[in-house]
PDB file of C-alpha atoms in Angstrom:
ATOM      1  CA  UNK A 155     -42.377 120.742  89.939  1.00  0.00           C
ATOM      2  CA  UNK A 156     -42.525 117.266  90.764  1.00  0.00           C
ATOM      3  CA  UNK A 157     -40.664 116.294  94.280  1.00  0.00           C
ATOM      4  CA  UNK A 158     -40.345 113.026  95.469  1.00  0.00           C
ATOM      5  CA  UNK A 159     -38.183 112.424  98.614  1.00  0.00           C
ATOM      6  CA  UNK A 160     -37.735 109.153 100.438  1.00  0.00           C
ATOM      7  CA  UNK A 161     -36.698 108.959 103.806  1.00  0.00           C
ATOM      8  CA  UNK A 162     -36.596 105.878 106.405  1.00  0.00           C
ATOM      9  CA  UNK A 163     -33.445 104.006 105.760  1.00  0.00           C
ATOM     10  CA  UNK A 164     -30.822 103.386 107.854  1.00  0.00           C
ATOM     11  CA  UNK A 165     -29.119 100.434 109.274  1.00  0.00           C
ATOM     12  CA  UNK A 166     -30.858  97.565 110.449  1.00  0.00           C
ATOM     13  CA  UNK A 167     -29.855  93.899 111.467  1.00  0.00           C
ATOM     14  CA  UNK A 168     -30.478  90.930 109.776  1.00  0.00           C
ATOM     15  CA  UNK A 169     -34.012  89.392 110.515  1.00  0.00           C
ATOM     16  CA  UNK A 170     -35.184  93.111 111.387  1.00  0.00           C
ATOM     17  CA  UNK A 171     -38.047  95.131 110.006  1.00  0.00           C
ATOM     18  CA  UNK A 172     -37.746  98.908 108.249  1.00  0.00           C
ATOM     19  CA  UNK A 173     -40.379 101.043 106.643  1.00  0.00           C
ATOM     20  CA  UNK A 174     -39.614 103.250 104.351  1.00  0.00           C
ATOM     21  CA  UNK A 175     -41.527 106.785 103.316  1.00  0.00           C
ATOM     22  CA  UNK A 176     -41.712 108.685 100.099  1.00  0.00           C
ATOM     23  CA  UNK A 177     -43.093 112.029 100.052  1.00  0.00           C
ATOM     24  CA  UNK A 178     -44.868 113.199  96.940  1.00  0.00           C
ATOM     25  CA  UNK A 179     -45.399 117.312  96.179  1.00  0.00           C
ATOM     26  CA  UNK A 180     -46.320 118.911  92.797  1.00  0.00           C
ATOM     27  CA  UNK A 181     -48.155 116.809  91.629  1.00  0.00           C
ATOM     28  CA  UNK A 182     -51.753 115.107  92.068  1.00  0.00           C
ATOM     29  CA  UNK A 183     -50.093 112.297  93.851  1.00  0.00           C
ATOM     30  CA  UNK A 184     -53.702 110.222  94.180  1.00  0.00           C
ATOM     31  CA  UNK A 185     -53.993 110.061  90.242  1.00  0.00           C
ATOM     32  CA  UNK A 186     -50.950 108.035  89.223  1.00  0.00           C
ATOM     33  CA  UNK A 187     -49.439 104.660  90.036  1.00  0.00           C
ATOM     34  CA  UNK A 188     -46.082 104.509  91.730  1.00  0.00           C
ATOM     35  CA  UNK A 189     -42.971 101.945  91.998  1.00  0.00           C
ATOM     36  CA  UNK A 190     -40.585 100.766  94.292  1.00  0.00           C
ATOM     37  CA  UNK A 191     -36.786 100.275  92.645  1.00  0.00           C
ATOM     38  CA  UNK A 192     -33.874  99.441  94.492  1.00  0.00           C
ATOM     39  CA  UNK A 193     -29.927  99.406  93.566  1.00  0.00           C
ATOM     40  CA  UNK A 194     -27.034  97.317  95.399  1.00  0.00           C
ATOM     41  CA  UNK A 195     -23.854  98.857  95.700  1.00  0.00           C
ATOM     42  CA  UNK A 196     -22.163  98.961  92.468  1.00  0.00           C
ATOM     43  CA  UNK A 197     -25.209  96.956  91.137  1.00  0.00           C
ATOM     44  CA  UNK A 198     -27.760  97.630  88.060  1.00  0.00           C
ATOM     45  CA  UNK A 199     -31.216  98.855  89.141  1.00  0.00           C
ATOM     46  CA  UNK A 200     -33.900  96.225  90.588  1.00  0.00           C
ATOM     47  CA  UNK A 201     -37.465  96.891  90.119  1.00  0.00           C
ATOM     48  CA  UNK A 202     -39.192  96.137  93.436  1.00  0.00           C
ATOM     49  CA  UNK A 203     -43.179  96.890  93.941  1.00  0.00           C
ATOM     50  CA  UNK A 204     -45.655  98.674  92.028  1.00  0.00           C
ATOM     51  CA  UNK A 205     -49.174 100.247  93.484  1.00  0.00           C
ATOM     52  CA  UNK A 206     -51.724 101.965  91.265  1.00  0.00           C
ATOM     53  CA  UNK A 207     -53.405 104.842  92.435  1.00  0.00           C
ATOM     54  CA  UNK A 208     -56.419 103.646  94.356  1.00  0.00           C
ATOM     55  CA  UNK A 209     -54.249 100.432  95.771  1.00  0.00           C
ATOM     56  CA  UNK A 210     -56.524  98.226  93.562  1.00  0.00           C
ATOM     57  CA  UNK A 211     -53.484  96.921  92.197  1.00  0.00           C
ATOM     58  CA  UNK A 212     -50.480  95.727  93.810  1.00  0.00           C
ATOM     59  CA  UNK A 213     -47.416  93.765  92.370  1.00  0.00           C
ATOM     60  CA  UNK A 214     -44.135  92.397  93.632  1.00  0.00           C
ATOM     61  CA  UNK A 215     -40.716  90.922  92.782  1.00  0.00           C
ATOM     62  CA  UNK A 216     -39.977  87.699  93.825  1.00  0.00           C
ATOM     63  CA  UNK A 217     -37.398  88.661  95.734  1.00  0.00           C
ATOM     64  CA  UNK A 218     -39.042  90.292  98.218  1.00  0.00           C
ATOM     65  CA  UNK A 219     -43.018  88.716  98.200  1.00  0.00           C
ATOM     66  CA  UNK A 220     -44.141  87.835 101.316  1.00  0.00           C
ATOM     67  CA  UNK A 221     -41.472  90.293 102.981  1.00  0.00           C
ATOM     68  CA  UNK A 222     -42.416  93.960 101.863  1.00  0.00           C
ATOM     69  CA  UNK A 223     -45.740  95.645 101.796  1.00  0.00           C
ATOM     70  CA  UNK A 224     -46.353  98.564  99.260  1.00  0.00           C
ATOM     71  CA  UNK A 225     -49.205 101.208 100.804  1.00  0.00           C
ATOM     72  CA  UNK A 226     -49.762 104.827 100.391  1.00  0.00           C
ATOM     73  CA  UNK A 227     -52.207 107.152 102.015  1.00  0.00           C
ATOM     74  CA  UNK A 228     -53.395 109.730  98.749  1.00  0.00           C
ATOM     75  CA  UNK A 229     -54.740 112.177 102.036  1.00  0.00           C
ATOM     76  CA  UNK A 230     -50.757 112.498 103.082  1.00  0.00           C
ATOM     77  CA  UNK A 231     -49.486 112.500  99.776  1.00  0.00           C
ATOM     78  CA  UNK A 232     -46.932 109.206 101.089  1.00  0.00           C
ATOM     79  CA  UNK A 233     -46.135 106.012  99.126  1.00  0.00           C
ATOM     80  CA  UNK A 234     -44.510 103.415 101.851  1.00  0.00           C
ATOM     81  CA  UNK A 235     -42.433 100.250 101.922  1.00  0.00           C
ATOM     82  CA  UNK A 236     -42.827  98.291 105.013  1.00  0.00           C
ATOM     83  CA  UNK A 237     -39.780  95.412 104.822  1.00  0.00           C
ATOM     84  CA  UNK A 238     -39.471  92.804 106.857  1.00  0.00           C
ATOM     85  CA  UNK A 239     -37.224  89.750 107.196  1.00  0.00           C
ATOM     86  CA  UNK A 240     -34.137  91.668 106.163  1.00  0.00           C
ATOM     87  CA  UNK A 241     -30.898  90.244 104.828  1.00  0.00           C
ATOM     88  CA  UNK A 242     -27.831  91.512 104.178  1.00  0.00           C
ATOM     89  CA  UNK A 243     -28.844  90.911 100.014  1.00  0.00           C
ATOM     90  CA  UNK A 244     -31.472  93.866 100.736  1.00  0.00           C
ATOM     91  CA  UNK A 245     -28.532  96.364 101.336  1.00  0.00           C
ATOM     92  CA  UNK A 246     -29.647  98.964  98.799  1.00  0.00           C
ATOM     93  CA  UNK A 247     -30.216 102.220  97.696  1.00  0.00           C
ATOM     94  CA  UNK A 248     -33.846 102.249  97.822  1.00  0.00           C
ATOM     95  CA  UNK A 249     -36.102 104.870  95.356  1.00  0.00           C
ATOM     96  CA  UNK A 250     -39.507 105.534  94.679  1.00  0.00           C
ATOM     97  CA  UNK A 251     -40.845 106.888  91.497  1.00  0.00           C
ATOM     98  CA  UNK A 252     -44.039 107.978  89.382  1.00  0.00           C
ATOM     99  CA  UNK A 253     -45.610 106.186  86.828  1.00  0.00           C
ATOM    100  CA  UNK A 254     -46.372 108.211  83.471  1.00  0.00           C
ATOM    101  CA  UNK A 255     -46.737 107.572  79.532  1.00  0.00           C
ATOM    102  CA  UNK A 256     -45.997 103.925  78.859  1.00  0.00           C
ATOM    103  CA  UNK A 257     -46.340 102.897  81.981  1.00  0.00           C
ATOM    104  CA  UNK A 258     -42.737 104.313  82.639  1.00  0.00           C
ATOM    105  CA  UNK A 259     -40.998 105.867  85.863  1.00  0.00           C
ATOM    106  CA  UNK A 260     -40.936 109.466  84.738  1.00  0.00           C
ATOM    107  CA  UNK A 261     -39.957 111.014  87.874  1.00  0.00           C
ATOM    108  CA  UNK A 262     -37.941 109.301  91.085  1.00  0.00           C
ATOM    109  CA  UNK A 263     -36.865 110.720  94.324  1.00  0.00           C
ATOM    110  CA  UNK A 264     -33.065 111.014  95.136  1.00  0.00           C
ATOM    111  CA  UNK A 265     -33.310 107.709  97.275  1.00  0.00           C
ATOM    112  CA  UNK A 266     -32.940 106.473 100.800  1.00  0.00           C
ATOM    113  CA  UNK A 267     -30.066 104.053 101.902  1.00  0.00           C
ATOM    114  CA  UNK A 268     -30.510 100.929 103.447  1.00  0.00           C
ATOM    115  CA  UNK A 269     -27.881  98.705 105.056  1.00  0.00           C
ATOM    116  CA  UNK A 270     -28.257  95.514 106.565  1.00  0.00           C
ATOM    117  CA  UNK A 271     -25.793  94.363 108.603  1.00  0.00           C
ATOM    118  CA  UNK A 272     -24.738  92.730 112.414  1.00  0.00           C
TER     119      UNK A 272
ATOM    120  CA  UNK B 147     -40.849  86.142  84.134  1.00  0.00           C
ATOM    121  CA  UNK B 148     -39.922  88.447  81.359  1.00  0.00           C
ATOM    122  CA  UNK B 149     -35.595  88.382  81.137  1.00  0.00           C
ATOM    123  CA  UNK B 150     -34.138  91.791  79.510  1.00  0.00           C
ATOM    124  CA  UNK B 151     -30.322  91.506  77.846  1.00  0.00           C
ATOM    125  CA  UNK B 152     -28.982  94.555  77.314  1.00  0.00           C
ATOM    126  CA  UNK B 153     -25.671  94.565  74.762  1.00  0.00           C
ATOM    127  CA  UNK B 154     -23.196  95.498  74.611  1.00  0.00           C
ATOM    128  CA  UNK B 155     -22.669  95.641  79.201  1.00  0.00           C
ATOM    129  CA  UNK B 156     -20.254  98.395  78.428  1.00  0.00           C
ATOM    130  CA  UNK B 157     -18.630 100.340  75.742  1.00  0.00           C
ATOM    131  CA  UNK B 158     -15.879 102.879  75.042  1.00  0.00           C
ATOM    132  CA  UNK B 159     -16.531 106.008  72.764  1.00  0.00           C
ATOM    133  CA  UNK B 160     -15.448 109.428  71.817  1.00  0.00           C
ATOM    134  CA  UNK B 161     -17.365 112.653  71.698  1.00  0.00           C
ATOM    135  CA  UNK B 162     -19.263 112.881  68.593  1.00  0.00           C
ATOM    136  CA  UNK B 163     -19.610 108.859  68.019  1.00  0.00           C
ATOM    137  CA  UNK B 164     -23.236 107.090  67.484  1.00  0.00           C
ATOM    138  CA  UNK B 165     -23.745 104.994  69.932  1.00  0.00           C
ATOM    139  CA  UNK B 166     -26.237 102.042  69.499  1.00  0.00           C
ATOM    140  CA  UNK B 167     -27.143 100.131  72.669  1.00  0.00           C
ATOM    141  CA  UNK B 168     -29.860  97.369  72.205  1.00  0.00           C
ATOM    142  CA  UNK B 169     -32.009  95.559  74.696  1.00  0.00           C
ATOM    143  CA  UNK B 170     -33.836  91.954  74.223  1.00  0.00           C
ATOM    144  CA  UNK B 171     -36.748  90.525  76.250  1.00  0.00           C
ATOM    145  CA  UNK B 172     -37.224  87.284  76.655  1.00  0.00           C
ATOM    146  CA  UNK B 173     -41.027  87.417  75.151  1.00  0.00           C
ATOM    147  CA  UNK B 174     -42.880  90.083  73.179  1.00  0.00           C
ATOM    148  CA  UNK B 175     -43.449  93.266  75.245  1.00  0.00           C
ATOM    149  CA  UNK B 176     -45.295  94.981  72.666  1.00  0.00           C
ATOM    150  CA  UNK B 177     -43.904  98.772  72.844  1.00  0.00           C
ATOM    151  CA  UNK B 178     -43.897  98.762  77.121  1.00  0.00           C
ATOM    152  CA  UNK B 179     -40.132  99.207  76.593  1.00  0.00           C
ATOM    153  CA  UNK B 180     -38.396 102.900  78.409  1.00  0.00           C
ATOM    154  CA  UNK B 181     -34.810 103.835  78.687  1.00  0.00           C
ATOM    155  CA  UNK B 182     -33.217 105.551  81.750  1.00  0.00           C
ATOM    156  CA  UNK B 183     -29.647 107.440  82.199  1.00  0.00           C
ATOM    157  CA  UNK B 184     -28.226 107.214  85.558  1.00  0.00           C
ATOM    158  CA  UNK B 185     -25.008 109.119  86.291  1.00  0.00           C
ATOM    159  CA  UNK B 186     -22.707 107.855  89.316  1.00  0.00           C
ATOM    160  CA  UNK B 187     -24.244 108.668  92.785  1.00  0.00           C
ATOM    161  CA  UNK B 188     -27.339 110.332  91.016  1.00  0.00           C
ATOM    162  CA  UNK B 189     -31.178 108.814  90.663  1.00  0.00           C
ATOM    163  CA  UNK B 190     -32.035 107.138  87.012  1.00  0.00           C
ATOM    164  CA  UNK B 191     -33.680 109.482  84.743  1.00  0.00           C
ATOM    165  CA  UNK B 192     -36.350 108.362  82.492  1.00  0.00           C
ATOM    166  CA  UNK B 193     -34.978 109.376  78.809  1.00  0.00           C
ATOM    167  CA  UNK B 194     -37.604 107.399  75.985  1.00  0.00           C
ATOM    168  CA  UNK B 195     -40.777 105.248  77.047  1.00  0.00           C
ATOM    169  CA  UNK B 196     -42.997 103.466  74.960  1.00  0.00           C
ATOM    170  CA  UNK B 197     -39.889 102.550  73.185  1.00  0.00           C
ATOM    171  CA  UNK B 198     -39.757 105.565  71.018  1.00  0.00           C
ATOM    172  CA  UNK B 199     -41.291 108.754  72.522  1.00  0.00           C
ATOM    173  CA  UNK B 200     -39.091 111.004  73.859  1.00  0.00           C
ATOM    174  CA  UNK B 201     -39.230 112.485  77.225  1.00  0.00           C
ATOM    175  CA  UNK B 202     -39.877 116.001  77.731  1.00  0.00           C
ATOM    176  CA  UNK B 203     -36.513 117.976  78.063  1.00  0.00           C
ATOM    177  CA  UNK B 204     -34.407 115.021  77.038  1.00  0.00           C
ATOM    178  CA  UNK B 205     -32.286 116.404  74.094  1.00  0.00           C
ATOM    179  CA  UNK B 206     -33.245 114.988  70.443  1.00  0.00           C
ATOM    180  CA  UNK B 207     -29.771 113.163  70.024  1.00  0.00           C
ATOM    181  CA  UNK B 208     -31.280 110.377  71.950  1.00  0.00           C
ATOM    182  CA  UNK B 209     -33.817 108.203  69.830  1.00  0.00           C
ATOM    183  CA  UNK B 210     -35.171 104.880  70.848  1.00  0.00           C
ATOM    184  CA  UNK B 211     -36.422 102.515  67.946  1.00  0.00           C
ATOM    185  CA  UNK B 212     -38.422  98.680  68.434  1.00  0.00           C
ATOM    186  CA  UNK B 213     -41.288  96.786  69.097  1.00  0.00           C
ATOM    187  CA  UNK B 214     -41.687  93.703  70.807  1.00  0.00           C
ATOM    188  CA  UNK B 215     -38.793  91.516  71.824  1.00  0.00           C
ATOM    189  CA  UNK B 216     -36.242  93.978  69.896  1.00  0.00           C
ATOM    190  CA  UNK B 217     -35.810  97.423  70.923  1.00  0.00           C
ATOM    191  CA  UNK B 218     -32.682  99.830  70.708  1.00  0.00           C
ATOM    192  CA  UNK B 219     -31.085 103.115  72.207  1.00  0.00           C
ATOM    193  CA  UNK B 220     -29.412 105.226  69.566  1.00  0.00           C
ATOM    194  CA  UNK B 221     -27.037 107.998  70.650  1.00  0.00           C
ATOM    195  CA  UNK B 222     -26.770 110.788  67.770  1.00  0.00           C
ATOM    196  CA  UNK B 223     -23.364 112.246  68.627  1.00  0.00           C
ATOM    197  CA  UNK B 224     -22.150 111.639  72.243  1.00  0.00           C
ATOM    198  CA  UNK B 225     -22.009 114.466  74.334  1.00  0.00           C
ATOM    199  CA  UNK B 226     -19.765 114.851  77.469  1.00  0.00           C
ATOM    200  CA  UNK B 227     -22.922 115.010  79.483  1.00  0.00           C
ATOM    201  CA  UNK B 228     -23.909 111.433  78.300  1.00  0.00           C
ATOM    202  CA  UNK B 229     -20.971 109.304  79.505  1.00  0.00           C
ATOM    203  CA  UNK B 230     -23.286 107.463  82.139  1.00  0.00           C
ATOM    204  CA  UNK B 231     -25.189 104.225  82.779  1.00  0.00           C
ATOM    205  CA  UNK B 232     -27.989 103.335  80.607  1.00  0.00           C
ATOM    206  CA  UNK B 233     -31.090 100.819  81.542  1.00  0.00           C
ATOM    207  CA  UNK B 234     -33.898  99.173  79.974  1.00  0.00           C
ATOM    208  CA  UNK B 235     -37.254  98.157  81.594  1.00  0.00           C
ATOM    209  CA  UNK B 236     -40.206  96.893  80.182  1.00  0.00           C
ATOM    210  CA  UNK B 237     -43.214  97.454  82.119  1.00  0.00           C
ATOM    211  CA  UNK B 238     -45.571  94.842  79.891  1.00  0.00           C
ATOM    212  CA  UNK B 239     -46.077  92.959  82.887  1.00  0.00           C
ATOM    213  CA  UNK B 240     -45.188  92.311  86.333  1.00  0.00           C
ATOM    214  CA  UNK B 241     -42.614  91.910  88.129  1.00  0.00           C
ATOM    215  CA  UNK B 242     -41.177  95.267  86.010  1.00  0.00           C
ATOM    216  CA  UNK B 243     -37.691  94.138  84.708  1.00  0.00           C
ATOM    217  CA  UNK B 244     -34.443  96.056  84.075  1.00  0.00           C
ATOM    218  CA  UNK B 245     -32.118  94.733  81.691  1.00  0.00           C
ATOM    219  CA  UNK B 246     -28.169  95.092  83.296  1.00  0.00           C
ATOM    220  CA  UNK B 247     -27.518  98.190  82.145  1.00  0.00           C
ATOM    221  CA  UNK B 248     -24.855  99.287  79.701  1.00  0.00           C
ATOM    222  CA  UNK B 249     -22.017 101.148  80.860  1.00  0.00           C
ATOM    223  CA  UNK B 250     -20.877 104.380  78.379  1.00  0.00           C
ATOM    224  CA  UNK B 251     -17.058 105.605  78.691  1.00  0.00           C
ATOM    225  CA  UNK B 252     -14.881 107.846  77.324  1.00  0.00           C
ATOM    226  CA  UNK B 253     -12.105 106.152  75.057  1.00  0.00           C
TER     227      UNK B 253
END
């Protein structure tokens, strides 16, 4: 069975830095792409980073290039987020997930919360 | 960067209704075009991709129909089980986008 479970968040003031962990079991977690996707409070979902499976390829929103680094280590089975420059507009429920057919997010972790605030 | 409307942003319907829920991108996206579920408090669930293929385990009541800027979510007789949020994404190219979801309630 597939597992994916993020942990990291917390709360963190503005202008600070937070990196985020998602751990992958039950699957060959070195052979497929993953994604970043965050949700604000009461908010629709926000597609964040994407890294394929060798970190070839990376992409990012806009709203958070130059801020947040995607990485994973396929020897630890770990896809991270390293964020940076935090405001209080990256307050979020923040989940990872695994690509599959159709380049689609077939399977995403329960999620870890982040709040920014003084 | 590709835009994604969903319509209607939120409906009311009773058990047994079809429910039709379409999604628009701003430029072709060929068939990179998935649907998720997402109950309150609970993690999205991936329900069609490739804008017609069903997910494994997802029950057949859900069908997904389009190809590239028009795609929609049909909802064979609503279950209690499917009053939820629903989201499209096309994943065509970067950066990945989500329409605004469409909210599904009971009337």
């Amino acid at each position: 069975e597939v597992q994916l479970v993020e942990s990291g968040g917390g709360l963190v003031q503005p202008g600070g830095s937070l990196r985020l962990s998602c751990a992958a079991s039950g699957f060959t977690f070195s052979s497929y792409s993953m994604n970043w996707v965050r949700q604000a409070p009461g908010k629709g979902l926000e597609w964040l980073s994407f890294i394929t499976s060798s970190s070839h390829i990376i992409y990012y929103a806009d709203s958070v290039k130059g801020r947040f680094t995607i990485s994973r280590d396929n020897a630890k089975n770990s896809l991270y987020l390293q964020m940076s420059s935090l405001t209080d507009e990256d307050t979020a429920m923040y989940y990872c997930a695994k690509e599959t057919y159709g380049s689609s997010c077939g399977n995403w972790g329960q999620g870890t919360l982040v709040t920014v605030s003084s | 960067d590709i835009q994604m409307t969903q319509s209607p942003s939120s409906l009311s319907a009773s058990v047994g209704d079809r429910v039709t829920i379409t999604c628009r991108a701003s430029q072709s996206v060929n068939n990179f075009l998935s649907w998720y579920q997402q109950k309150p408090g609970k993690a999205p669930e991936l329900l069609i991709y490739a804008a017609s293929s069903l997910q494994s385990g997802v029950p057949s009541r859900f069908s997904g129909s389009g190809s590239g800027t028009d795609f929609t979510l049909t909802i064979s007789g609503l279950q209690p089980e499917d009053f939820a949020t629903y989201y499209c994404q096309q994943s065509y190219s970067a950066p990945r986008t989500f329409g605004q979801g469409t909210r599904v309630e009971i009337k």
